[in-house]
PDB file of C-alpha atoms and ligand atoms in Angstrom:
ATOM      1  CA  MET A 732      -0.003  -0.301  -0.072  1.00 54.00           C
ATOM      2  CA  GLN A 733       1.338   3.681  -0.824  1.00 64.00           C
ATOM      3  CA  ARG A 734       2.498   5.686   1.932  1.00 64.00           C
ATOM      4  CA  SER A 735      -0.492   8.265   1.469  1.00 67.00           C
ATOM      5  CA  SER A 736      -3.084   5.817   1.707  1.00 77.00           C
ATOM      6  CA  LEU A 737      -1.374   4.253   4.907  1.00 73.00           C
ATOM      7  CA  LYS A 738      -1.784   7.691   6.165  1.00 72.00           C
ATOM      8  CA  SER A 739      -5.192   8.472   5.438  1.00 79.00           C
ATOM      9  CA  LYS A 740      -6.210   4.738   6.540  1.00 84.00           C
ATOM     10  CA  LYS A 741      -4.524   5.764  10.092  1.00 83.00           C
ATOM     11  CA  ILE A 742      -6.370   8.869  10.239  1.00 84.00           C
ATOM     12  CA  LYS A 743      -9.783   7.242   9.374  1.00 88.00           C
ATOM     13  CA  GLU A 744      -9.292   4.725  12.155  1.00 92.00           C
ATOM     14  CA  GLU A 745      -8.381   7.657  14.176  1.00 93.00           C
ATOM     15  CA  LEU A 746     -11.758   9.281  13.618  1.00 92.00           C
ATOM     16  CA  GLN A 747     -13.885   6.026  14.236  1.00 94.00           C
ATOM     17  CA  SER A 748     -12.127   5.804  17.415  1.00 96.00           C
ATOM     18  CA  ILE A 749     -12.701   9.258  18.587  1.00 97.00           C
ATOM     19  CA  LYS A 750     -16.519   8.935  17.496  1.00 96.00           C
ATOM     20  CA  LYS A 751     -16.744   5.406  19.486  1.00 96.00           C
ATOM     21  CA  VAL A 752     -15.259   6.710  22.576  1.00 97.00           C
ATOM     22  CA  TRP A 753     -17.291  10.212  22.258  1.00 97.00           C
ATOM     23  CA  ARG A 754     -20.678   8.285  21.674  1.00 96.00           C
ATOM     24  CA  ASN A 755     -19.863   5.972  24.464  1.00 96.00           C
ATOM     25  CA  THR A 756     -19.202   8.935  26.894  1.00 96.00           C
ATOM     26  CA  TYR A 757     -21.991  11.269  26.037  1.00 94.00           C
ATOM     27  CA  LYS A 758     -24.666   8.476  24.887  1.00 92.00           C
ATOM     28  CA  ASN A 759     -25.334  10.375  21.811  1.00 84.00           C
ATOM     29  CA  SER A 760     -26.801  13.449  23.352  1.00 90.00           C
ATOM     30  CA  TYR A 761     -24.126  16.196  22.419  1.00 92.00           C
ATOM     31  CA  GLU A 762     -23.288  15.267  18.591  1.00 95.00           C
ATOM     32  CA  GLU A 763     -22.994  18.883  18.018  1.00 94.00           C
ATOM     33  CA  GLY A 764     -19.918  18.599  20.070  1.00 95.00           C
ATOM     34  CA  LEU A 765     -18.623  15.612  18.534  1.00 96.00           C
ATOM     35  CA  HIS A 766     -18.977  17.516  15.010  1.00 96.00           C
ATOM     36  CA  PHE A 767     -17.104  20.641  16.364  1.00 95.00           C
ATOM     37  CA  LEU A 768     -14.349  18.192  17.886  1.00 96.00           C
ATOM     38  CA  LEU A 769     -14.287  16.145  14.402  1.00 95.00           C
ATOM     39  CA  ASP A 770     -13.848  19.415  12.479  1.00 94.00           C
ATOM     40  CA  GLY A 771     -11.363  21.357  14.778  1.00 93.00           C
ATOM     41  CA  LEU A 772      -9.095  18.084  14.903  1.00 93.00           C
ATOM     42  CA  LYS A 773      -9.072  18.247  10.966  1.00 88.00           C
ATOM     43  CA  ASP A 774      -6.073  20.105  10.326  1.00 83.00           C
ATOM     44  CA  LYS A 775      -4.304  19.656  13.774  1.00 87.00           C
ATOM     45  CA  LYS A 776      -1.522  17.283  14.961  1.00 88.00           C
ATOM     46  CA  PHE A 777      -3.047  15.388  18.212  1.00 90.00           C
ATOM     47  CA  LEU A 778      -2.014  12.952  20.117  1.00 94.00           C
ATOM     48  CA  LEU A 779      -4.723  10.262  19.837  1.00 95.00           C
ATOM     49  CA  GLU A 780      -4.686   8.868  23.516  1.00 96.00           C
ATOM     50  CA  SER A 781      -4.770  12.194  25.114  1.00 96.00           C
ATOM     51  CA  VAL A 782      -7.655  13.191  22.901  1.00 97.00           C
ATOM     52  CA  LEU A 783      -9.452   9.877  23.597  1.00 97.00           C
ATOM     53  CA  THR A 784      -8.495  10.177  27.902  1.00 97.00           C
ATOM     54  CA  GLN A 785     -10.120  13.718  27.523  1.00 97.00           C
ATOM     55  CA  ILE A 786     -13.273  12.768  26.010  1.00 97.00           C
ATOM     56  CA  LYS A 787     -13.358   9.980  28.554  1.00 96.00           C
ATOM     57  CA  ASN A 788     -13.291  12.846  31.258  1.00 95.00           C
ATOM     58  CA  LYS A 789     -15.740  15.181  29.645  1.00 95.00           C
ATOM     59  CA  VAL A 790     -12.871  17.771  29.098  1.00 96.00           C
ATOM     60  CA  PRO A 791     -14.881  20.762  27.191  1.00 96.00           C
ATOM     61  CA  ILE A 792     -13.704  20.266  23.085  1.00 96.00           C
ATOM     62  CA  GLN A 793     -12.573  24.010  23.401  1.00 97.00           C
ATOM     63  CA  TYR A 794      -9.584  22.729  25.999  1.00 97.00           C
ATOM     64  CA  ILE A 795      -8.816  19.417  23.871  1.00 97.00           C
ATOM     65  CA  LEU A 796      -8.844  21.928  20.527  1.00 97.00           C
ATOM     66  CA  LYS A 797      -6.877  24.188  22.716  1.00 96.00           C
ATOM     67  CA  ASN A 798      -8.426  27.102  20.803  1.00 93.00           C
ATOM     68  CA  TRP A 799     -12.382  28.859  20.193  1.00 95.00           C
ATOM     69  CA  PHE A 800     -13.319  31.650  18.165  1.00 96.00           C
ATOM     70  CA  PHE A 801     -14.675  34.880  19.895  1.00 98.00           C
ATOM     71  CA  TYR A 802     -16.446  37.980  18.443  1.00 98.00           C
ATOM     72  CA  ASP A 803     -13.463  38.675  15.376  1.00 97.00           C
ATOM     73  CA  GLY A 804     -11.139  36.608  16.840  1.00 97.00           C
ATOM     74  CA  GLU A 805      -9.397  32.804  17.472  1.00 97.00           C
ATOM     75  CA  TYR A 806      -8.232  32.303  21.152  1.00 98.00           C
ATOM     76  CA  PHE A 807      -5.743  30.075  22.152  1.00 98.00           C
ATOM     77  CA  LEU A 808      -7.099  28.184  25.919  1.00 98.00           C
ATOM     78  CA  ASN A 809      -6.076  26.012  28.317  1.00 97.00           C
ATOM     79  CA  PRO A 810      -7.624  25.182  31.769  1.00 96.00           C
ATOM     80  CA  HIS A 811      -6.089  28.241  33.544  1.00 97.00           C
ATOM     81  CA  VAL A 812      -8.708  30.623  31.601  1.00 98.00           C
ATOM     82  CA  LEU A 813     -12.313  30.625  31.321  1.00 98.00           C
ATOM     83  CA  ILE A 814     -13.590  29.410  27.983  1.00 97.00           C
ATOM     84  CA  PRO A 815     -15.006  32.526  26.202  1.00 98.00           C
ATOM     85  CA  ARG A 816     -18.868  32.517  26.276  1.00 96.00           C
ATOM     86  CA  PRO A 817     -21.208  33.915  23.585  1.00 95.00           C
ATOM     87  CA  GLU A 818     -23.133  36.459  25.415  1.00 96.00           C
ATOM     88  CA  THR A 819     -19.715  37.963  26.279  1.00 98.00           C
ATOM     89  CA  GLU A 820     -19.651  38.861  22.652  1.00 98.00           C
ATOM     90  CA  ILE A 821     -22.984  41.299  23.389  1.00 98.00           C
ATOM     91  CA  LEU A 822     -20.679  42.987  25.950  1.00 98.00           C
ATOM     92  CA  VAL A 823     -17.850  43.507  23.473  1.00 98.00           C
ATOM     93  CA  ASP A 824     -20.407  44.763  20.681  1.00 98.00           C
ATOM     94  CA  HIS A 825     -21.930  47.231  23.084  1.00 98.00           C
ATOM     95  CA  ILE A 826     -18.504  48.797  24.013  1.00 98.00           C
ATOM     96  CA  VAL A 827     -17.431  48.921  20.193  1.00 98.00           C
ATOM     97  CA  SER A 828     -20.800  50.233  18.708  1.00 98.00           C
ATOM     98  CA  ASN A 829     -21.815  52.685  21.787  1.00 98.00           C
ATOM     99  CA  PHE A 830     -18.437  53.886  23.454  1.00 98.00           C
ATOM    100  CA  SER A 831     -15.982  54.248  21.010  1.00 97.00           C
ATOM    101  CA  HIS A 832     -15.127  57.559  22.190  1.00 97.00           C
ATOM    102  CA  ALA A 833     -13.204  55.444  24.963  1.00 98.00           C
ATOM    103  CA  LYS A 834      -9.759  56.225  24.759  1.00 98.00           C
ATOM    104  CA  LYS A 835      -8.439  54.673  27.584  1.00 98.00           C
ATOM    105  CA  ILE A 836      -9.977  51.278  28.963  1.00 98.00           C
ATOM    106  CA  LEU A 837      -9.486  48.948  31.654  1.00 98.00           C
ATOM    107  CA  ASP A 838     -10.842  44.996  31.423  1.00 98.00           C
ATOM    108  CA  LEU A 839     -10.539  43.388  34.896  1.00 98.00           C
ATOM    109  CA  GLY A 840     -10.146  39.725  35.155  1.00 98.00           C
ATOM    110  CA  THR A 841      -9.114  39.535  31.635  1.00 98.00           C
ATOM    111  CA  GLY A 842      -8.669  35.691  31.586  1.00 98.00           C
ATOM    112  CA  SER A 843      -7.744  34.762  27.744  1.00 98.00           C
ATOM    113  CA  GLY A 844      -7.796  38.377  27.048  1.00 98.00           C
ATOM    114  CA  CYS A 845     -10.852  37.978  25.010  1.00 98.00           C
ATOM    115  CA  ILE A 846     -12.534  41.029  25.986  1.00 98.00           C
ATOM    116  CA  ALA A 847      -9.593  43.471  25.933  1.00 98.00           C
ATOM    117  CA  ILE A 848      -8.021  42.044  22.673  1.00 98.00           C
ATOM    118  CA  GLU A 849     -10.940  42.617  20.834  1.00 98.00           C
ATOM    119  CA  ILE A 850     -11.798  46.097  21.988  1.00 98.00           C
ATOM    120  CA  SER A 851      -8.075  46.996  21.128  1.00 98.00           C
ATOM    121  CA  LYS A 852      -8.569  45.610  17.474  1.00 97.00           C
ATOM    122  CA  LYS A 853     -11.923  47.405  17.173  1.00 97.00           C
ATOM    123  CA  LEU A 854     -11.081  50.526  18.937  1.00 98.00           C
ATOM    124  CA  SER A 855      -7.447  50.998  17.313  1.00 96.00           C
ATOM    125  CA  GLU A 856      -6.950  54.473  18.524  1.00 96.00           C
ATOM    126  CA  SER A 857      -7.356  53.361  22.226  1.00 98.00           C
ATOM    127  CA  LYS A 858      -5.133  52.016  24.652  1.00 98.00           C
ATOM    128  CA  VAL A 859      -6.334  49.090  26.451  1.00 98.00           C
ATOM    129  CA  VAL A 860      -5.069  47.608  29.665  1.00 98.00           C
ATOM    130  CA  GLY A 861      -6.046  44.208  30.893  1.00 98.00           C
ATOM    131  CA  ILE A 862      -5.192  42.621  34.068  1.00 98.00           C
ATOM    132  CA  ASP A 863      -5.733  39.372  36.278  1.00 98.00           C
ATOM    133  CA  GLN A 864      -4.402  37.977  39.333  1.00 98.00           C
ATOM    134  CA  SER A 865      -3.584  34.834  37.912  1.00 98.00           C
ATOM    135  CA  GLU A 866      -0.180  34.859  36.023  1.00 98.00           C
ATOM    136  CA  ASP A 867      -0.930  31.534  34.516  1.00 98.00           C
ATOM    137  CA  ALA A 868      -3.888  33.397  32.656  1.00 98.00           C
ATOM    138  CA  LEU A 869      -1.910  36.310  31.723  1.00 98.00           C
ATOM    139  CA  LYS A 870       0.500  34.034  29.864  1.00 98.00           C
ATOM    140  CA  VAL A 871      -2.390  33.053  27.891  1.00 98.00           C
ATOM    141  CA  ALA A 872      -3.619  36.474  27.050  1.00 98.00           C
ATOM    142  CA  ARG A 873      -0.239  37.545  25.945  1.00 98.00           C
ATOM    143  CA  LYS A 874      -0.005  34.881  23.746  1.00 98.00           C
ATOM    144  CA  ASN A 875      -3.278  36.060  22.389  1.00 98.00           C
ATOM    145  CA  ASN A 876      -2.022  39.507  22.033  1.00 98.00           C
ATOM    146  CA  LYS A 877       0.240  39.076  19.298  1.00 96.00           C
ATOM    147  CA  GLN A 878      -3.293  38.815  16.745  1.00 91.00           C
ATOM    148  CA  SER A 879      -3.837  42.628  17.145  1.00 90.00           C
ATOM    149  CA  SER A 880      -1.980  45.637  15.920  1.00 95.00           C
ATOM    150  CA  ASN A 881      -2.804  47.743  18.860  1.00 97.00           C
ATOM    151  CA  PRO A 882      -1.585  45.361  21.339  1.00 97.00           C
ATOM    152  CA  VAL A 883      -2.794  45.463  25.064  1.00 98.00           C
ATOM    153  CA  ASN A 884      -1.139  45.881  28.065  1.00 98.00           C
ATOM    154  CA  PHE A 885      -1.514  43.302  30.285  1.00 98.00           C
ATOM    155  CA  ARG A 886      -0.659  43.087  33.998  1.00 98.00           C
ATOM    156  CA  VAL A 887      -1.053  41.302  37.090  1.00 98.00           C
ATOM    157  CA  SER A 888      -3.063  42.621  39.642  1.00 98.00           C
ATOM    158  CA  ASN A 889      -5.566  41.971  42.275  1.00 98.00           C
ATOM    159  CA  TRP A 890      -8.624  43.973  40.901  1.00 98.00           C
ATOM    160  CA  PHE A 891      -7.181  47.379  41.498  1.00 98.00           C
ATOM    161  CA  SER A 892      -4.065  46.632  43.769  1.00 98.00           C
ATOM    162  CA  ASN A 893      -1.839  47.513  40.659  1.00 98.00           C
ATOM    163  CA  ILE A 894      -3.565  50.246  39.206  1.00 98.00           C
ATOM    164  CA  ASP A 895      -2.374  54.010  39.525  1.00 97.00           C
ATOM    165  CA  GLU A 896      -4.345  55.689  36.778  1.00 98.00           C
ATOM    166  CA  THR A 897      -7.785  56.517  35.293  1.00 98.00           C
ATOM    167  CA  PHE A 898      -9.556  55.229  32.706  1.00 98.00           C
ATOM    168  CA  ASP A 899     -12.555  56.542  30.119  1.00 98.00           C
ATOM    169  CA  LEU A 900     -14.280  52.870  30.500  1.00 98.00           C
ATOM    170  CA  ILE A 901     -13.873  49.853  32.961  1.00 99.00           C
ATOM    171  CA  VAL A 902     -15.406  46.596  31.668  1.00 99.00           C
ATOM    172  CA  SER A 903     -15.164  43.463  33.509  1.00 98.00           C
ATOM    173  CA  ASN A 904     -16.761  39.665  33.464  1.00 98.00           C
ATOM    174  CA  PRO A 905     -15.670  38.885  37.066  1.00 98.00           C
ATOM    175  CA  PRO A 906     -16.524  35.726  38.860  1.00 98.00           C
ATOM    176  CA  TYR A 907     -20.164  35.559  39.990  1.00 97.00           C
ATOM    177  CA  ILE A 908     -21.579  32.287  40.153  1.00 96.00           C
ATOM    178  CA  SER A 909     -22.743  31.818  44.178  1.00 96.00           C
ATOM    179  CA  GLU A 910     -20.624  29.135  46.202  1.00 92.00           C
ATOM    180  CA  ASN A 911     -23.700  27.842  46.992  1.00 91.00           C
ATOM    181  CA  ASP A 912     -24.913  26.582  43.524  1.00 91.00           C
ATOM    182  CA  LYS A 913     -24.454  22.980  42.512  1.00 85.00           C
ATOM    183  CA  LEU A 914     -21.456  23.694  39.524  1.00 83.00           C
ATOM    184  CA  ASP A 915     -22.863  22.087  35.844  1.00 84.00           C
ATOM    185  CA  GLU A 916     -20.668  19.385  35.225  1.00 82.00           C
ATOM    186  CA  SER A 917     -19.385  21.142  32.106  1.00 80.00           C
ATOM    187  CA  LEU A 918     -17.801  23.798  34.130  1.00 91.00           C
ATOM    188  CA  LYS A 919     -15.778  21.709  36.716  1.00 91.00           C
ATOM    189  CA  HIS A 920     -12.858  22.020  34.052  1.00 95.00           C
ATOM    190  CA  GLU A 921     -12.659  25.717  34.478  1.00 95.00           C
ATOM    191  CA  PRO A 922     -10.732  27.641  36.891  1.00 94.00           C
ATOM    192  CA  ARG A 923     -13.021  27.914  40.291  1.00 93.00           C
ATOM    193  CA  SER A 924     -11.414  31.600  40.726  1.00 95.00           C
ATOM    194  CA  ALA A 925     -12.768  32.439  37.100  1.00 96.00           C
ATOM    195  CA  LEU A 926     -16.057  31.215  38.384  1.00 96.00           C
ATOM    196  CA  ILE A 927     -17.385  31.553  42.234  1.00 96.00           C
ATOM    197  CA  SER A 928     -17.686  34.890  44.349  1.00 97.00           C
ATOM    198  CA  LYS A 929     -18.568  35.215  47.628  1.00 97.00           C
ATOM    199  CA  GLU A 930     -22.103  36.760  48.902  1.00 97.00           C
ATOM    200  CA  ASN A 931     -23.961  34.657  46.390  1.00 96.00           C
ATOM    201  CA  GLY A 932     -21.776  35.618  43.593  1.00 98.00           C
ATOM    202  CA  LEU A 933     -22.152  39.211  44.178  1.00 98.00           C
ATOM    203  CA  SER A 934     -18.846  39.745  46.182  1.00 98.00           C
ATOM    204  CA  ASP A 935     -16.562  40.479  43.498  1.00 98.00           C
ATOM    205  CA  LEU A 936     -19.165  42.546  41.133  1.00 98.00           C
ATOM    206  CA  LYS A 937     -19.694  44.814  44.561  1.00 98.00           C
ATOM    207  CA  GLU A 938     -16.250  45.242  45.288  1.00 98.00           C
ATOM    208  CA  ILE A 939     -15.293  46.513  41.617  1.00 98.00           C
ATOM    209  CA  ILE A 940     -18.476  48.689  41.529  1.00 98.00           C
ATOM    210  CA  THR A 941     -17.230  50.591  44.756  1.00 98.00           C
ATOM    211  CA  ASP A 942     -13.608  50.772  43.821  1.00 98.00           C
ATOM    212  CA  ALA A 943     -13.684  51.887  39.966  1.00 98.00           C
ATOM    213  CA  TYR A 944     -15.892  54.874  40.858  1.00 98.00           C
ATOM    214  CA  GLY A 945     -12.363  56.349  41.879  1.00 98.00           C
ATOM    215  CA  TYR A 946     -10.444  54.609  38.733  1.00 98.00           C
ATOM    216  CA  LEU A 947     -13.094  56.376  36.428  1.00 98.00           C
ATOM    217  CA  GLN A 948     -12.480  59.621  34.602  1.00 98.00           C
ATOM    218  CA  ASP A 949     -15.173  62.133  34.867  1.00 96.00           C
ATOM    219  CA  ASN A 950     -18.104  60.808  32.640  1.00 96.00           C
ATOM    220  CA  GLY A 951     -16.484  57.676  32.648  1.00 98.00           C
ATOM    221  CA  ILE A 952     -18.341  54.430  32.208  1.00 98.00           C
ATOM    222  CA  LEU A 953     -18.320  51.140  34.091  1.00 98.00           C
ATOM    223  CA  ILE A 954     -19.975  48.098  32.370  1.00 98.00           C
ATOM    224  CA  LEU A 955     -20.225  44.516  33.837  1.00 98.00           C
ATOM    225  CA  GLU A 956     -21.316  40.735  33.095  1.00 98.00           C
ATOM    226  CA  HIS A 957     -23.410  39.619  35.635  1.00 98.00           C
ATOM    227  CA  GLY A 958     -25.422  36.494  36.575  1.00 97.00           C
ATOM    228  CA  ILE A 959     -29.427  35.828  35.999  1.00 96.00           C
ATOM    229  CA  GLY A 960     -31.169  37.781  38.470  1.00 97.00           C
ATOM    230  CA  GLN A 961     -28.206  39.908  39.966  1.00 98.00           C
ATOM    231  CA  GLU A 962     -29.282  43.357  38.495  1.00 98.00           C
ATOM    232  CA  GLU A 963     -31.433  44.502  41.412  1.00 98.00           C
ATOM    233  CA  PRO A 964     -28.607  44.766  44.041  1.00 98.00           C
ATOM    234  CA  LEU A 965     -26.196  45.613  41.469  1.00 98.00           C
ATOM    235  CA  LYS A 966     -27.995  48.840  40.577  1.00 98.00           C
ATOM    236  CA  GLN A 967     -28.327  49.252  44.443  1.00 98.00           C
ATOM    237  CA  LYS A 968     -24.739  49.186  45.120  1.00 98.00           C
ATOM    238  CA  MET A 969     -24.459  51.746  41.963  1.00 98.00           C
ATOM    239  CA  LEU A 970     -26.922  54.230  43.504  1.00 98.00           C
ATOM    240  CA  ASN A 971     -24.932  54.108  46.764  1.00 98.00           C
ATOM    241  CA  ASN A 972     -21.815  54.762  45.276  1.00 98.00           C
ATOM    242  CA  SER A 973     -22.992  58.047  43.426  1.00 97.00           C
ATOM    243  CA  TYR A 974     -22.689  56.632  39.547  1.00 98.00           C
ATOM    244  CA  LYS A 975     -25.577  59.318  38.283  1.00 96.00           C
ATOM    245  CA  LYS A 976     -27.206  57.048  35.176  1.00 97.00           C
ATOM    246  CA  ILE A 977     -27.771  53.279  35.343  1.00 98.00           C
ATOM    247  CA  GLU A 978     -28.774  51.219  32.191  1.00 98.00           C
ATOM    248  CA  LEU A 979     -29.404  47.497  32.035  1.00 98.00           C
ATOM    249  CA  ILE A 980     -28.659  45.378  28.911  1.00 98.00           C
ATOM    250  CA  LYS A 981     -30.263  41.947  28.083  1.00 97.00           C
ATOM    251  CA  ASP A 982     -28.560  38.988  26.390  1.00 96.00           C
ATOM    252  CA  LEU A 983     -29.539  36.794  23.257  1.00 92.00           C
ATOM    253  CA  ASN A 984     -32.281  35.193  25.542  1.00 94.00           C
ATOM    254  CA  GLY A 985     -33.907  38.432  26.739  1.00 96.00           C
ATOM    255  CA  ILE A 986     -32.342  38.206  30.359  1.00 97.00           C
ATOM    256  CA  ASN A 987     -30.461  40.979  32.058  1.00 98.00           C
ATOM    257  CA  ARG A 988     -27.076  40.188  31.832  1.00 98.00           C
ATOM    258  CA  PHE A 989     -24.913  43.253  31.450  1.00 98.00           C
ATOM    259  CA  ILE A 990     -24.965  46.643  33.945  1.00 98.00           C
ATOM    260  CA  VAL A 991     -23.730  49.940  32.929  1.00 98.00           C
ATOM    261  CA  GLY A 992     -23.023  52.783  35.375  1.00 98.00           C
ATOM    262  CA  PHE A 993     -22.419  56.373  34.209  1.00 98.00           C
ATOM    263  CA  LYS A 994     -20.129  58.368  36.656  1.00 97.00           C
TER     264      LYS A 994
HETATM  265  C1  SAM B 935     -15.288  34.977  34.298  1.00 65.10           C
HETATM  266  S1  SAM B 935     -13.777  34.815  34.169  1.00 65.10           S
HETATM  267  C2  SAM B 935     -13.796  36.263  32.598  1.00 65.10           C
HETATM  268  C3  SAM B 935     -12.505  35.710  31.757  1.00 65.10           C
HETATM  269  C4  SAM B 935     -12.381  36.858  30.324  1.00 65.10           C
HETATM  270  N1  SAM B 935     -12.532  38.266  30.796  1.00 65.10           N
HETATM  271  C5  SAM B 935     -13.834  36.284  29.543  1.00 65.10           C
HETATM  272  O1  SAM B 935     -14.843  37.122  29.710  1.00 65.10           O
HETATM  273  O2  SAM B 935     -13.820  35.092  29.266  1.00 65.10           O
HETATM  274  C6  SAM B 935     -13.187  36.051  35.568  1.00 65.10           C
HETATM  275  C7  SAM B 935     -11.767  36.037  35.455  1.00 65.10           C
HETATM  276  O3  SAM B 935     -11.189  37.172  36.579  1.00 65.10           O
HETATM  277  C8  SAM B 935      -9.847  36.841  37.288  1.00 65.10           C
HETATM  278  N2  SAM B 935     -10.071  37.168  38.554  1.00 65.10           N
HETATM  279  C9  SAM B 935     -10.717  36.447  39.611  1.00 65.10           C
HETATM  280  N3  SAM B 935     -10.621  37.265  40.710  1.00 65.10           N
HETATM  281  C10 SAM B 935      -9.884  38.415  40.584  1.00 65.10           C
HETATM  282  C11 SAM B 935      -9.168  39.510  41.506  1.00 65.10           C
HETATM  283  N4  SAM B 935      -9.625  39.313  42.904  1.00 65.10           N
HETATM  284  N5  SAM B 935      -8.337  40.113  40.787  1.00 65.10           N
HETATM  285  C12 SAM B 935      -8.101  40.124  39.416  1.00 65.10           C
HETATM  286  N6  SAM B 935      -9.033  39.125  38.773  1.00 65.10           N
HETATM  287  C13 SAM B 935      -9.329  38.372  39.200  1.00 65.10           C
HETATM  288  C14 SAM B 935      -9.883  35.496  37.053  1.00 65.10           C
HETATM  289  O4  SAM B 935      -8.647  34.630  37.286  1.00 65.10           O
HETATM  290  C15 SAM B 935     -10.833  35.043  35.891  1.00 65.10           C
HETATM  291  O5  SAM B 935      -9.677  35.131  34.629  1.00 65.10           O
END
């Protein structure tokens, strides 16, 4: 048999074993995942045994493939960063469409860097800073930064601990799941520090609302992603902290998902 047909026979066998293990694991309940995985592996070199083990452990396909798409970009990912979510694209889109005048922008809890980098690409005149408390996450963000011709300034910081300037716009998708919530199986491979916050998921959001005010320029904007049903306490927190106008924004399912406070 010729070398090329031996190679394609081997690939076919590998794909068959991936399908078999996938269907044993997910019992035909997640066929679209299999489709994405096979499509993503098509042009990649991969170690079959490692892929099969990860499928058996229900590792998300984004971590198996080590990349995923977000807004207008493609992001390298590993288990040190949250997998970027489609609803967060609404957050980016809202900023790009409505706040393009912002010249200095801060992304708090940047993870893979997806929010900061997409903004830096679209608002190419703006200076964007992205912070995270996790050095491992920042390594991922810096790798992804190569796709922007207006690179983000990434640095380590515990929220505002390493920030000494003011911004026109501060954005964050912080941890907002309650520690009392039973985590969905699909979330258990993602970093807990990216997901869970004290006080029923509100602790980090409230801390950011209080502290951000002092890091916003006059007429500056704070825009946050939050969990389902968290908007009322967050609105109250903004009112108590002198934000003069507050807006709620819905996600694609019509659920309040983002809050904007104007200084
Ligand atoms: C929900 S993830 C968001 C990641 C990314 N921005 C996105 O939207 O996909 C929250 C991020 O906040 C970071 N984080 C959690 N607590 C923090 C803190 N006190 N200071 C800075 N970053 C923090 C986590 O490491 C994680 O990367």
